[in-house]
PDB file of C-alpha atoms in Angstrom:
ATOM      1  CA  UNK W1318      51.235 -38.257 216.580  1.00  0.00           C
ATOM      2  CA  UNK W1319      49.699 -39.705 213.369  1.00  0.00           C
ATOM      3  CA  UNK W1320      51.535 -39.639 210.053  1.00  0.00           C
ATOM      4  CA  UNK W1321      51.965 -37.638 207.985  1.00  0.00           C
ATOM      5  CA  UNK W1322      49.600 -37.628 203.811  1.00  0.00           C
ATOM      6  CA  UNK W1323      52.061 -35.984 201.373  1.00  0.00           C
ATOM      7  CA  UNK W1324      50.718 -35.957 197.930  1.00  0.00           C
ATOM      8  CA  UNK W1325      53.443 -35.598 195.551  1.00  0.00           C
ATOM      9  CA  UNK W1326      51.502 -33.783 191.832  1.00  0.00           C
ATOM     10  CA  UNK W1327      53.772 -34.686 189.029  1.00  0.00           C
ATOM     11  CA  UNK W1328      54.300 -36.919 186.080  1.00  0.00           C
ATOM     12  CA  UNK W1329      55.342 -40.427 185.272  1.00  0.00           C
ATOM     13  CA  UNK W1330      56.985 -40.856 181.849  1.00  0.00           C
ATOM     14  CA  UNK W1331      58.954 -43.480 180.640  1.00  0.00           C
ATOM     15  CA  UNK W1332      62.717 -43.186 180.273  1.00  0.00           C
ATOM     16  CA  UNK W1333      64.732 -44.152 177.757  1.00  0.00           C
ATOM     17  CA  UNK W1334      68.728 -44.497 178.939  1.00  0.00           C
ATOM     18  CA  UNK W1335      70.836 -44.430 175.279  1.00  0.00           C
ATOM     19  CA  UNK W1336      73.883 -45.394 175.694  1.00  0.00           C
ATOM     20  CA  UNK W1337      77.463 -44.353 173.905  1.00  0.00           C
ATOM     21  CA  UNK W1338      77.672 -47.607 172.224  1.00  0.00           C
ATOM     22  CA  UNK W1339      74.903 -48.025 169.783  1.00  0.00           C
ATOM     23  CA  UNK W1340      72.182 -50.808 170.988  1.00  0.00           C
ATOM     24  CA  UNK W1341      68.968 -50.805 172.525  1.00  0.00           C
ATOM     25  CA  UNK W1342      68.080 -47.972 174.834  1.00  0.00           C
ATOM     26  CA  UNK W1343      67.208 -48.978 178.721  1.00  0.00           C
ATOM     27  CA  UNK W1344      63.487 -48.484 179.845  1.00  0.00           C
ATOM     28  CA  UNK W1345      62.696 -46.826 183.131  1.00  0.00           C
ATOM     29  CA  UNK W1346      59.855 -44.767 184.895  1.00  0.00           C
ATOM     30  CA  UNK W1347      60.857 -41.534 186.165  1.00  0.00           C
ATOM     31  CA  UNK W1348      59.962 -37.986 186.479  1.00  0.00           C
ATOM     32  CA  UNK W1349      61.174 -35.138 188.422  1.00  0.00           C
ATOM     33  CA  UNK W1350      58.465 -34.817 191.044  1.00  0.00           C
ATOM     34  CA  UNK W1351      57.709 -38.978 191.108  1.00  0.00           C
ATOM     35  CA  UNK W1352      61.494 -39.404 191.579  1.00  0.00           C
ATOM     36  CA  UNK W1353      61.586 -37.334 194.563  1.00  0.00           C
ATOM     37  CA  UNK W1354      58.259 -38.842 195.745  1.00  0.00           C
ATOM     38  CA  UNK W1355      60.499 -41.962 195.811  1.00  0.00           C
ATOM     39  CA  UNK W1356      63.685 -41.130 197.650  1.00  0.00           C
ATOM     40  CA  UNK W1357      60.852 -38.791 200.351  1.00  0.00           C
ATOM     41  CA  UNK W1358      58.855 -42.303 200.622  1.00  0.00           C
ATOM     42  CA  UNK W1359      62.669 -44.127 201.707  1.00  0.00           C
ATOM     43  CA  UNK W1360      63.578 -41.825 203.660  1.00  0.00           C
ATOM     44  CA  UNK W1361      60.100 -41.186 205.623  1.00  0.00           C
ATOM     45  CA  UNK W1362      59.414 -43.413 208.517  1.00  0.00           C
ATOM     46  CA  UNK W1363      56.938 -45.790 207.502  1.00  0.00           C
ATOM     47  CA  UNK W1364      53.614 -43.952 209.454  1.00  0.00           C
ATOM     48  CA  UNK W1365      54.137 -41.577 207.048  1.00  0.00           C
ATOM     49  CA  UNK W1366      52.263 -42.022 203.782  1.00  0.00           C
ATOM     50  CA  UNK W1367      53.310 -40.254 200.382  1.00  0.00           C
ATOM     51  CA  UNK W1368      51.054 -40.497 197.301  1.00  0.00           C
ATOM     52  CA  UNK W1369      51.557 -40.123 193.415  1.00  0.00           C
ATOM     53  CA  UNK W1370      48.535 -37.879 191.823  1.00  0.00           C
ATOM     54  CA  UNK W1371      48.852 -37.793 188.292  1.00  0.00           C
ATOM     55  CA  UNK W1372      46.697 -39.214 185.053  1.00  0.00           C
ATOM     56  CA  UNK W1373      48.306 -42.326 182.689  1.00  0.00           C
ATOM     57  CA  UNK W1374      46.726 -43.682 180.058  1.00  0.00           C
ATOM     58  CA  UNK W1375      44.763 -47.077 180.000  1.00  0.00           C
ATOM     59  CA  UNK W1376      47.624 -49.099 178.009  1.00  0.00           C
ATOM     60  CA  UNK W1377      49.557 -51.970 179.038  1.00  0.00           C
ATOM     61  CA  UNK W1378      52.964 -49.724 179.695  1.00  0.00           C
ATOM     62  CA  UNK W1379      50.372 -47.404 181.922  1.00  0.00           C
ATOM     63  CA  UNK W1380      50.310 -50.728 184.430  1.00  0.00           C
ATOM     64  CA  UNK W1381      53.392 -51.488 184.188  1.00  0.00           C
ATOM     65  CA  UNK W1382      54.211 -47.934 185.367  1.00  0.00           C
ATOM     66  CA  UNK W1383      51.444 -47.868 187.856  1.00  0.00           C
ATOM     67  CA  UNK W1384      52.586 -51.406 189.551  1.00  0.00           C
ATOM     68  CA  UNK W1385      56.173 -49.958 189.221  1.00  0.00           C
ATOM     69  CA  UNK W1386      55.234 -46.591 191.646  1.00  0.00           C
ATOM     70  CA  UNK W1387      53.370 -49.098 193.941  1.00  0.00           C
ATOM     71  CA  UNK W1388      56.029 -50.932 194.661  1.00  0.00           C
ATOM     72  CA  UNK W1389      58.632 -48.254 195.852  1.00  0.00           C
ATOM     73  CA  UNK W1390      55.702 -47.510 198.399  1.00  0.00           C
ATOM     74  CA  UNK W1391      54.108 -45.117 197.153  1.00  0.00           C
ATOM     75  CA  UNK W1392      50.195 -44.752 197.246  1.00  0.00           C
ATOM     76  CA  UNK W1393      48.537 -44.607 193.852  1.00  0.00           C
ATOM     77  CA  UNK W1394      44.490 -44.166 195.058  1.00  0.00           C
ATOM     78  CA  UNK W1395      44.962 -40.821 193.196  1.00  0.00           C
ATOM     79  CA  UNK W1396      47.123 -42.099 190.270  1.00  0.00           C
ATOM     80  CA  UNK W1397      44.049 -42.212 187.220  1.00  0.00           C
ATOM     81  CA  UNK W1398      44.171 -43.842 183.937  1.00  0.00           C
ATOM     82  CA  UNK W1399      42.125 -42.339 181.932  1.00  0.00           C
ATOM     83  CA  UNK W1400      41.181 -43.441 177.342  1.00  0.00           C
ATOM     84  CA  UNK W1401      42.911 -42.473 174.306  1.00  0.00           C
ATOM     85  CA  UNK W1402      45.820 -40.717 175.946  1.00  0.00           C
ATOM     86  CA  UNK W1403      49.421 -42.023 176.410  1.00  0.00           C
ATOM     87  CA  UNK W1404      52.151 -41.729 178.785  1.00  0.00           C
ATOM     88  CA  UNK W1405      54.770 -38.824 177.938  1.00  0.00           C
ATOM     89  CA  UNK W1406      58.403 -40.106 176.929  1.00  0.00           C
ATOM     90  CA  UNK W1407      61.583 -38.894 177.277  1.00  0.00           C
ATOM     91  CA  UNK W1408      65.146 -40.039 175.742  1.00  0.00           C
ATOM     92  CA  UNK W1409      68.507 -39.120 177.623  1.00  0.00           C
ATOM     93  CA  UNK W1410      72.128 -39.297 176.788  1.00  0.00           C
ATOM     94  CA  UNK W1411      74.930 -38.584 179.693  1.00  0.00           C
ATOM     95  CA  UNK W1412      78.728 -36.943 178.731  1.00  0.00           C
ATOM     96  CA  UNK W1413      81.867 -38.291 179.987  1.00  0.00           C
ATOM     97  CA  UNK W1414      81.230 -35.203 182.722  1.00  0.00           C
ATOM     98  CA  UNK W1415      77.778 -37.250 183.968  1.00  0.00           C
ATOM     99  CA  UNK W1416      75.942 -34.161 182.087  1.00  0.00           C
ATOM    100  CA  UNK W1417      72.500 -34.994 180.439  1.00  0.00           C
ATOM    101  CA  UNK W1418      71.073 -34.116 177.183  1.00  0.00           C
ATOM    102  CA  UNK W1419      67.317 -34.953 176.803  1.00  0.00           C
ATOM    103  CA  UNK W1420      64.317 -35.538 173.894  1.00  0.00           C
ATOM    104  CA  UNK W1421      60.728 -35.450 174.963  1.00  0.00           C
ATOM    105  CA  UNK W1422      57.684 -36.548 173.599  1.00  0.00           C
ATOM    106  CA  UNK W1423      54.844 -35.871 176.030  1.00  0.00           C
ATOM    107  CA  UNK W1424      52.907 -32.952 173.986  1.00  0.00           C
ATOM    108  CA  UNK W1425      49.968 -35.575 174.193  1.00  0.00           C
ATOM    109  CA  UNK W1426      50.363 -37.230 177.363  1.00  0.00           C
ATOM    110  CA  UNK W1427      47.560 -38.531 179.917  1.00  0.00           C
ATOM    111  CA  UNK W1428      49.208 -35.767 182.833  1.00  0.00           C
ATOM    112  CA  UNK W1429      48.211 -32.457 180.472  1.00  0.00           C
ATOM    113  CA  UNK W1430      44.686 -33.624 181.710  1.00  0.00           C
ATOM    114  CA  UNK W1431      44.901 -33.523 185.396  1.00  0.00           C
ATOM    115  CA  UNK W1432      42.492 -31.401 186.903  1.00  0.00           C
ATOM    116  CA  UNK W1433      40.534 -31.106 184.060  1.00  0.00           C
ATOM    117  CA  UNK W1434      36.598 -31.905 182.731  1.00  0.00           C
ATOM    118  CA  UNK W1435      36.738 -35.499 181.902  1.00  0.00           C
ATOM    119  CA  UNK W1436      40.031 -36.558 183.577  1.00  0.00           C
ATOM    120  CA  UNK W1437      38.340 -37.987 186.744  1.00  0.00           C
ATOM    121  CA  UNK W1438      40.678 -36.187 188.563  1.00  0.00           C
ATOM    122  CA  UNK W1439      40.088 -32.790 190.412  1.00  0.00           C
ATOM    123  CA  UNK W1440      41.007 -30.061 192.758  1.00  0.00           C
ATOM    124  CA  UNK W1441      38.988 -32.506 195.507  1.00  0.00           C
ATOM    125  CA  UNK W1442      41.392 -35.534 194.955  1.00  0.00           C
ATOM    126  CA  UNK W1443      43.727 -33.436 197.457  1.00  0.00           C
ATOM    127  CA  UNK W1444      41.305 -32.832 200.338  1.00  0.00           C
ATOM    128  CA  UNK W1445      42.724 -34.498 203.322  1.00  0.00           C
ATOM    129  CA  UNK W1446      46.608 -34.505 202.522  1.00  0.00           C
ATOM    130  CA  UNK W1447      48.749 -32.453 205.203  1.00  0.00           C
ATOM    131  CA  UNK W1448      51.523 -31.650 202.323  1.00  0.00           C
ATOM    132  CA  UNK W1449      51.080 -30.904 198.662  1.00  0.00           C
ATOM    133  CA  UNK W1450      54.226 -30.899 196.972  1.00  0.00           C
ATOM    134  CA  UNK W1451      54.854 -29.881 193.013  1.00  0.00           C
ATOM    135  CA  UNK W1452      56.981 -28.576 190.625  1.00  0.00           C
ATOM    136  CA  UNK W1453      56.349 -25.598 187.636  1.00  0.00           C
ATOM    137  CA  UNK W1454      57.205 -28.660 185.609  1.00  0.00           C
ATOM    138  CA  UNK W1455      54.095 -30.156 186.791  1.00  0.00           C
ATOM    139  CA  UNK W1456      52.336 -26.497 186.122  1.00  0.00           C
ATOM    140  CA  UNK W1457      53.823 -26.113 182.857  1.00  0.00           C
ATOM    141  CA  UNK W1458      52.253 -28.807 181.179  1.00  0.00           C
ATOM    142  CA  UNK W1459      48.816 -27.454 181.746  1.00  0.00           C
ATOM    143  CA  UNK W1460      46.487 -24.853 180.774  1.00  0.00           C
ATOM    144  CA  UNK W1461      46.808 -21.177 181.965  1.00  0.00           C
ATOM    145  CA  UNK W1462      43.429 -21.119 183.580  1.00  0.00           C
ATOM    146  CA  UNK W1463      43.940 -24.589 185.426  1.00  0.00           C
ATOM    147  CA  UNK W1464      47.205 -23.490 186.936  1.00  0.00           C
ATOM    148  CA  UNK W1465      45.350 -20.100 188.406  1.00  0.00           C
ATOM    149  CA  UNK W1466      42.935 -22.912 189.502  1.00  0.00           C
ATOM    150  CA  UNK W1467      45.444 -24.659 191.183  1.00  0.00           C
ATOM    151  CA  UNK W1468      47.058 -21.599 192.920  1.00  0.00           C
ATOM    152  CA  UNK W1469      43.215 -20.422 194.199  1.00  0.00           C
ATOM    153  CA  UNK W1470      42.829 -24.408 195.656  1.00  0.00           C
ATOM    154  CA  UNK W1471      46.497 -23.673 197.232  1.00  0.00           C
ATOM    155  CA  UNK W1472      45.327 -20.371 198.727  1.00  0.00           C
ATOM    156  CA  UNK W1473      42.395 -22.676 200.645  1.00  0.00           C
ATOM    157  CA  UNK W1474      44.534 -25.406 201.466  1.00  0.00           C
ATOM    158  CA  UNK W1475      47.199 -23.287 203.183  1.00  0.00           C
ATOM    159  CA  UNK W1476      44.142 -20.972 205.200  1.00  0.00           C
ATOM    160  CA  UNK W1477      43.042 -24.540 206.440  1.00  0.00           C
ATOM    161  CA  UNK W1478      46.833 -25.585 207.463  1.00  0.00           C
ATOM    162  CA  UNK W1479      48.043 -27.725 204.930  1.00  0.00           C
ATOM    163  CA  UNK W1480      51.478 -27.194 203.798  1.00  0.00           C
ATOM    164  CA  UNK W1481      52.548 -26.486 200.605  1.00  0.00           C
ATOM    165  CA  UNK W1482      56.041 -27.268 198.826  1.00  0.00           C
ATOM    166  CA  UNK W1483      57.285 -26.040 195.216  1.00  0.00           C
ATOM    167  CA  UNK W1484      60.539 -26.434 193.371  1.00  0.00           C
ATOM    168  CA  UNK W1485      60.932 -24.335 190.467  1.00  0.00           C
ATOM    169  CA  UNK W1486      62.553 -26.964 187.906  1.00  0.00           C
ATOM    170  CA  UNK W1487      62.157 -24.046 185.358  1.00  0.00           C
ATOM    171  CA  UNK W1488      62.174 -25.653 181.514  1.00  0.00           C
ATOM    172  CA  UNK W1489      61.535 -22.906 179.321  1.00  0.00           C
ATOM    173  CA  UNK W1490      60.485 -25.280 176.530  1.00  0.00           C
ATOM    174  CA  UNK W1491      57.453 -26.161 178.280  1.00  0.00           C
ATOM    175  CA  UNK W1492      55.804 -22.676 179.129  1.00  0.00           C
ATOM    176  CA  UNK W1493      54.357 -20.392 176.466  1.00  0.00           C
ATOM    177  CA  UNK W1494      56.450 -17.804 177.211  1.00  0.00           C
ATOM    178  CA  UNK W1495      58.805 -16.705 179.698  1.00  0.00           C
ATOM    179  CA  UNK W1496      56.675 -14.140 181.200  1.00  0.00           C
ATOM    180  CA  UNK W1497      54.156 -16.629 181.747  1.00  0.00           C
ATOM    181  CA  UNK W1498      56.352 -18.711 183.661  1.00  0.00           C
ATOM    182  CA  UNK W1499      57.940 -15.976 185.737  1.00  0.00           C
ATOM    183  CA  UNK W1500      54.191 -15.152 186.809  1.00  0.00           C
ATOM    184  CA  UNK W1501      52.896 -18.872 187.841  1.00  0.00           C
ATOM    185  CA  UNK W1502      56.687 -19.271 189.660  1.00  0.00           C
ATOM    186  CA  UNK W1503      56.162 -16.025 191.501  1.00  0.00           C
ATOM    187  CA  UNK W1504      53.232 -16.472 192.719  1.00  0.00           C
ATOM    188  CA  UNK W1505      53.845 -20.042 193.883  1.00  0.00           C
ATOM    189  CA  UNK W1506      57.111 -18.841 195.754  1.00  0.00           C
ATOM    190  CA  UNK W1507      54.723 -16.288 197.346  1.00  0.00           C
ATOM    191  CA  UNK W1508      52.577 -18.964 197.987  1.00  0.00           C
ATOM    192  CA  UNK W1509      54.822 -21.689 199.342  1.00  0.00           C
ATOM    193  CA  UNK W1510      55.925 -22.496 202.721  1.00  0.00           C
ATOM    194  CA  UNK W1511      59.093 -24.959 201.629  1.00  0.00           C
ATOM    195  CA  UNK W1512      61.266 -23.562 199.214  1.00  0.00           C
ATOM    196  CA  UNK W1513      63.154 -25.925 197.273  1.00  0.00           C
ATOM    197  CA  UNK W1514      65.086 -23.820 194.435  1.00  0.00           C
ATOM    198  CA  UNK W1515      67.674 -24.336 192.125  1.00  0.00           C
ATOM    199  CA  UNK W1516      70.213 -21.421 191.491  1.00  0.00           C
ATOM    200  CA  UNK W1517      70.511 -21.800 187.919  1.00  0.00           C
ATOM    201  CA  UNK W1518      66.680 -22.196 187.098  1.00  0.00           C
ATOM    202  CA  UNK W1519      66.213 -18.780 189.016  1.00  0.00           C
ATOM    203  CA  UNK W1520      69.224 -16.731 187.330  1.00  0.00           C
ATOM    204  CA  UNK W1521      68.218 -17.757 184.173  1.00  0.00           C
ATOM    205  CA  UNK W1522      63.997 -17.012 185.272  1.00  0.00           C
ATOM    206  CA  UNK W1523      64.887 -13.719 187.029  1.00  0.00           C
ATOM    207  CA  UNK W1524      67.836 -12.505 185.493  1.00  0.00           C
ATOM    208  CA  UNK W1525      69.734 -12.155 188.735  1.00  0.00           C
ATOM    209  CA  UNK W1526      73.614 -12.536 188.959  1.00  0.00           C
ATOM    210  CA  UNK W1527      74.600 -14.628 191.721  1.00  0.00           C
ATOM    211  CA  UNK W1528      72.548 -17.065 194.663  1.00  0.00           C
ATOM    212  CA  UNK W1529      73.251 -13.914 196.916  1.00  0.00           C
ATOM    213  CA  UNK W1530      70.613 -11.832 194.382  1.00  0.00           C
ATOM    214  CA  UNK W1531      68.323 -14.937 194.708  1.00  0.00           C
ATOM    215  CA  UNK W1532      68.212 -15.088 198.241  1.00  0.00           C
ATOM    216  CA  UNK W1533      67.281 -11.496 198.865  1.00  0.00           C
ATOM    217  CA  UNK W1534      64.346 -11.908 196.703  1.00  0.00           C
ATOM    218  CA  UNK W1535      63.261 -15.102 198.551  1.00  0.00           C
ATOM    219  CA  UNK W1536      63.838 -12.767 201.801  1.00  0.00           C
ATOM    220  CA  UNK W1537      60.405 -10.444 200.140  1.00  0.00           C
ATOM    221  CA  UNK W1538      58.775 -13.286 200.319  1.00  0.00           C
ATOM    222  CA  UNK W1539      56.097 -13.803 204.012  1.00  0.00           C
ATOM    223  CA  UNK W1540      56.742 -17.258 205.379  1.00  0.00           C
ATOM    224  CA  UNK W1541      58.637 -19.242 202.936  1.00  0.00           C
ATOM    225  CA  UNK W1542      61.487 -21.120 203.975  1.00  0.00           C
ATOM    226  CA  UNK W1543      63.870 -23.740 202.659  1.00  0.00           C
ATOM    227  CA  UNK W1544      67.092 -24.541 200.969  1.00  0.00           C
ATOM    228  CA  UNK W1545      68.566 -23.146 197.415  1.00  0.00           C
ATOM    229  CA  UNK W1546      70.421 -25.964 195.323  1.00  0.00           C
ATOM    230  CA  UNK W1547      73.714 -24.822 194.133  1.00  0.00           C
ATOM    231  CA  UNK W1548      74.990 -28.673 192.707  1.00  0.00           C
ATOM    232  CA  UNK W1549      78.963 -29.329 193.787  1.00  0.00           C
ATOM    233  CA  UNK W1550      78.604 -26.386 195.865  1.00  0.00           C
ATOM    234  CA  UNK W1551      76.066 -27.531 198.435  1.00  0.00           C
ATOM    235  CA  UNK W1552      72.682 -25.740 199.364  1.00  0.00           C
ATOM    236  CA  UNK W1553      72.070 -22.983 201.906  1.00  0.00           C
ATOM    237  CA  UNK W1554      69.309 -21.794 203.389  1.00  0.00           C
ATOM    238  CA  UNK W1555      66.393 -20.082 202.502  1.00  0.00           C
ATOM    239  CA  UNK W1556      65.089 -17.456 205.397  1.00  0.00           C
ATOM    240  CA  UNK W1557      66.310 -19.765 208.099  1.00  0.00           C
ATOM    241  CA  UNK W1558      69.227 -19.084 210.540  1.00  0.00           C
ATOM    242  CA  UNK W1559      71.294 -22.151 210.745  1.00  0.00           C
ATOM    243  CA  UNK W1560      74.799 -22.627 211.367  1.00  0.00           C
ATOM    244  CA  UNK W1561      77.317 -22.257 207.960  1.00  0.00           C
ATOM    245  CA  UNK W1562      77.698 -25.524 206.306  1.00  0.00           C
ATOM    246  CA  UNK W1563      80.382 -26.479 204.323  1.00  0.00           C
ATOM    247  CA  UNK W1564      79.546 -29.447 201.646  1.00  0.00           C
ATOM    248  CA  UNK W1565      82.044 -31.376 200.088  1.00  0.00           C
ATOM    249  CA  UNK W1566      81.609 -32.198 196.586  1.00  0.00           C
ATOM    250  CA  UNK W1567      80.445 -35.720 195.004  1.00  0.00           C
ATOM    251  CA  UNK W1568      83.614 -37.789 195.296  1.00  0.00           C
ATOM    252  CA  UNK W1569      82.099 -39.991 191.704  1.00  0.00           C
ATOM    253  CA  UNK W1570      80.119 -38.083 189.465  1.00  0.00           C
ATOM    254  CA  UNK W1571      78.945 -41.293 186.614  1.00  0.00           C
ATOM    255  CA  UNK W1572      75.266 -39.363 185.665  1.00  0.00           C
ATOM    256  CA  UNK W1573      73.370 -36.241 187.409  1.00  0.00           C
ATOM    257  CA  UNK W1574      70.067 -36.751 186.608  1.00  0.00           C
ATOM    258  CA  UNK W1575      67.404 -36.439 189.681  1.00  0.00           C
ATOM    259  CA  UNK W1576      70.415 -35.211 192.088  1.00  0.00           C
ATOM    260  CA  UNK W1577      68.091 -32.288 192.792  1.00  0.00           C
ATOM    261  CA  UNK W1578      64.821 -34.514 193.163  1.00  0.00           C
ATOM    262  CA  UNK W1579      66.888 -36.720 195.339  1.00  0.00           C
ATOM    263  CA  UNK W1580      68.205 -33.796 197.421  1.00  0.00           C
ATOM    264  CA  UNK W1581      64.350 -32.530 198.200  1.00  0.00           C
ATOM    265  CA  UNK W1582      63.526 -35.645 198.841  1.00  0.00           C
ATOM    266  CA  UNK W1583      66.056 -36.192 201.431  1.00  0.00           C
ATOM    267  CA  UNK W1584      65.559 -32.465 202.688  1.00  0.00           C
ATOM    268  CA  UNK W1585      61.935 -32.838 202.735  1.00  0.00           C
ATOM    269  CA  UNK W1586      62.056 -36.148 205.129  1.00  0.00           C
ATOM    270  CA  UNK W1587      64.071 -34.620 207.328  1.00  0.00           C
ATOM    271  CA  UNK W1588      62.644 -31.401 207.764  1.00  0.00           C
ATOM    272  CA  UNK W1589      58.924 -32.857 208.228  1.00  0.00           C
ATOM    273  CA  UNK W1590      60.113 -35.040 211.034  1.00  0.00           C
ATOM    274  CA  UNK W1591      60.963 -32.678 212.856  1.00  0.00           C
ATOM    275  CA  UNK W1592      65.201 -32.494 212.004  1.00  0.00           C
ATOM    276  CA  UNK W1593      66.794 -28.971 212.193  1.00  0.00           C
ATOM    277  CA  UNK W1594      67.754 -27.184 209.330  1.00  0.00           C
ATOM    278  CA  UNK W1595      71.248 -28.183 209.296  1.00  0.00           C
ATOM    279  CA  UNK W1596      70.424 -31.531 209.302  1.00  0.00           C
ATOM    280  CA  UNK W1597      68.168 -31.391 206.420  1.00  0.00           C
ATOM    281  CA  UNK W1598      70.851 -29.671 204.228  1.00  0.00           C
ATOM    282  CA  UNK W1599      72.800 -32.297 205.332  1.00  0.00           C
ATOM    283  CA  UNK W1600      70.642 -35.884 204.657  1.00  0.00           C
ATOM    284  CA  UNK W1601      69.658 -33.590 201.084  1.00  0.00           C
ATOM    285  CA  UNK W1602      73.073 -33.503 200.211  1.00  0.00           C
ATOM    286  CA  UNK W1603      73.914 -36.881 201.067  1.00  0.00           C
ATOM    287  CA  UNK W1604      71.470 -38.528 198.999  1.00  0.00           C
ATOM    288  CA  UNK W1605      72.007 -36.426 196.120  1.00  0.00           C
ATOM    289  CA  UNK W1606      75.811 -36.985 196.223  1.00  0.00           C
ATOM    290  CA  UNK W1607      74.500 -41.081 196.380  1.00  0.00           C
ATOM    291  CA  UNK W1608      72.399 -40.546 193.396  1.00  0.00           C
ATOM    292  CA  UNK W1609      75.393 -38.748 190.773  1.00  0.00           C
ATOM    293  CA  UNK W1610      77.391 -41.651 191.677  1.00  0.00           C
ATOM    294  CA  UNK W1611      74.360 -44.438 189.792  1.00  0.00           C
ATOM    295  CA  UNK W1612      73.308 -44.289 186.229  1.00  0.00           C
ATOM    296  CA  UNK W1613      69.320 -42.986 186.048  1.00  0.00           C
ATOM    297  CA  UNK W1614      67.260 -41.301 188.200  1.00  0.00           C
ATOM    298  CA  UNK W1615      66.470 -43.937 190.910  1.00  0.00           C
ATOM    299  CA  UNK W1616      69.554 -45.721 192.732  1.00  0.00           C
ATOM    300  CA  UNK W1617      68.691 -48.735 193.898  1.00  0.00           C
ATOM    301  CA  UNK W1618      67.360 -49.275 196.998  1.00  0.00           C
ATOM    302  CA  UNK W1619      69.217 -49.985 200.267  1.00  0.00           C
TER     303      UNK W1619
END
């Protein structure tokens, strides 16, 4: 069996760790949909290749962050760098619960480009991946009409049997309106075959009351299956029979960012290879109990 091509649609942004005690803030690369291409691409056996499609800008941090994603393994053919257009930034401060608080500047970034006029990089970047995996944080960040572009490619890719993977990451600063991005996150669920969810980003998009509610909507929905995040509470499944799993909780919670990028990642490895679904749930939670216990969104490496 050859491996796997997972294209992971995202983007890169530099982080900016500010600590308690005032000082310089740490730099990092990071990103909800690169940071989960990462812990998918160490997790993965190695015959497996995952790529990072996105747009930076043509500036000396833009090759520092492309050398950075090229050396955690991922494949950057499809990573562009395109004039006059930056990198997005972000700024985040952790409680004493391991809570974040963030500040963004990326209304200009390269990514807002992607699959656009111009941007040397389109729709036919994808052809030949077996997995396309994004988040509406990745959709939110573009145009209207280039995310109904997207979901028409998706529509092709999925007739000719690619697989296609969506977590909701729902940040209602980002998205013209909430209506708008209860639309685009419909129709991707509708769309998607791997459901990767997180309970609080769909009470507060759908207005339901409890995961239960959630996951009899996600039963309406023709062959979409997966795993709902619920944090210290461990996932569950989405529209597959497995047997109940009880998770314990994170025994050292220091900083939560990327525990639910972390916990696709994981899932996603698994449940590619050929893993059940209870084993999935399982490596997901693992990791993203690993990653709460580590300051910033990638652990190091083991």
């Amino acid at each position: 069996m050859s491996g796997l091509r997972i294209a992971c649609i995202g983007e890169a942004m530099l982080e900016l760790r500010v600590s308690s005690v005032p000082g310089p803030a740490e730099v990092g690369v990071a990103g909800d949909v690169l940071n989960t291409a990462i812990y998918l691409r160490r997790m993965l056996p190695p015959e497996h290749g995952v790529s990072f499609v996105s747009l930076l800008g043509q500036d000396r941090l833009s090759d520092d962050m492309t050398r950075y994603i090229a050396s955690q393994g991922i494949d950057t053919a499809c990573l562009g760098q395109i004039e006059d257009r930056l990198p997005g930034v972000y700024a985040i401060t952790t409680d004493s619960a391991g809570e974040r608080s963030f500040q963004y500047w990326r209304q200009a970034s390269a990514a807002r480009l992607q699959f656009q006029d111009g941007a040397g990089l389109s729709f036919d970047s994808l052809s030949g991946f077996d997995v396309v995996y994004i988040s509406a944080i990745s959709l939110a960040i573009l145009p209207a009409e280039v995310r109904h572009g997207f979901l028409n490619w998706v529509e092709g890719f999925r007739k000719a049997g690619g697989t296609f993977v969506f977590d909701s990451n729902y940040r209602p600063k980002l998205w013209e309106s909430p209506e708008a991005a209860r639309e685009t996150i419909s129709a991707c669920w509708q769309l998607c075959d791997i459901a990767l969810p997180s309970v609080d980003d769909e009470l507060a998009l759908f207005g339901e009351q409890s995961d239960q509610d959630v996951l009899e909507r996600f039963r309406t929905y023709e062959n979409c299956s997966g795993a709902l995040k619920r944090g210290f509470l461990g996932p569950v499944s989405i529209n597959l029979s497995s047997p109940e799993q009880k998770f314990d909780p994170a025994k050292n919670v220091v900083d939560t960012t990327a525990a639910g990028d972390g916990f696709n990642g994981g899932y996603l490895a698994a449940i590619l290879t050929g893993s059940t679904q209870s084993e999935a749930l399982a490596r997901g939670h693992e990791l993203a109990c690993r990653i709460v216990g580590h300051s910033g969104a990638i652990i190091p490496a083991e």
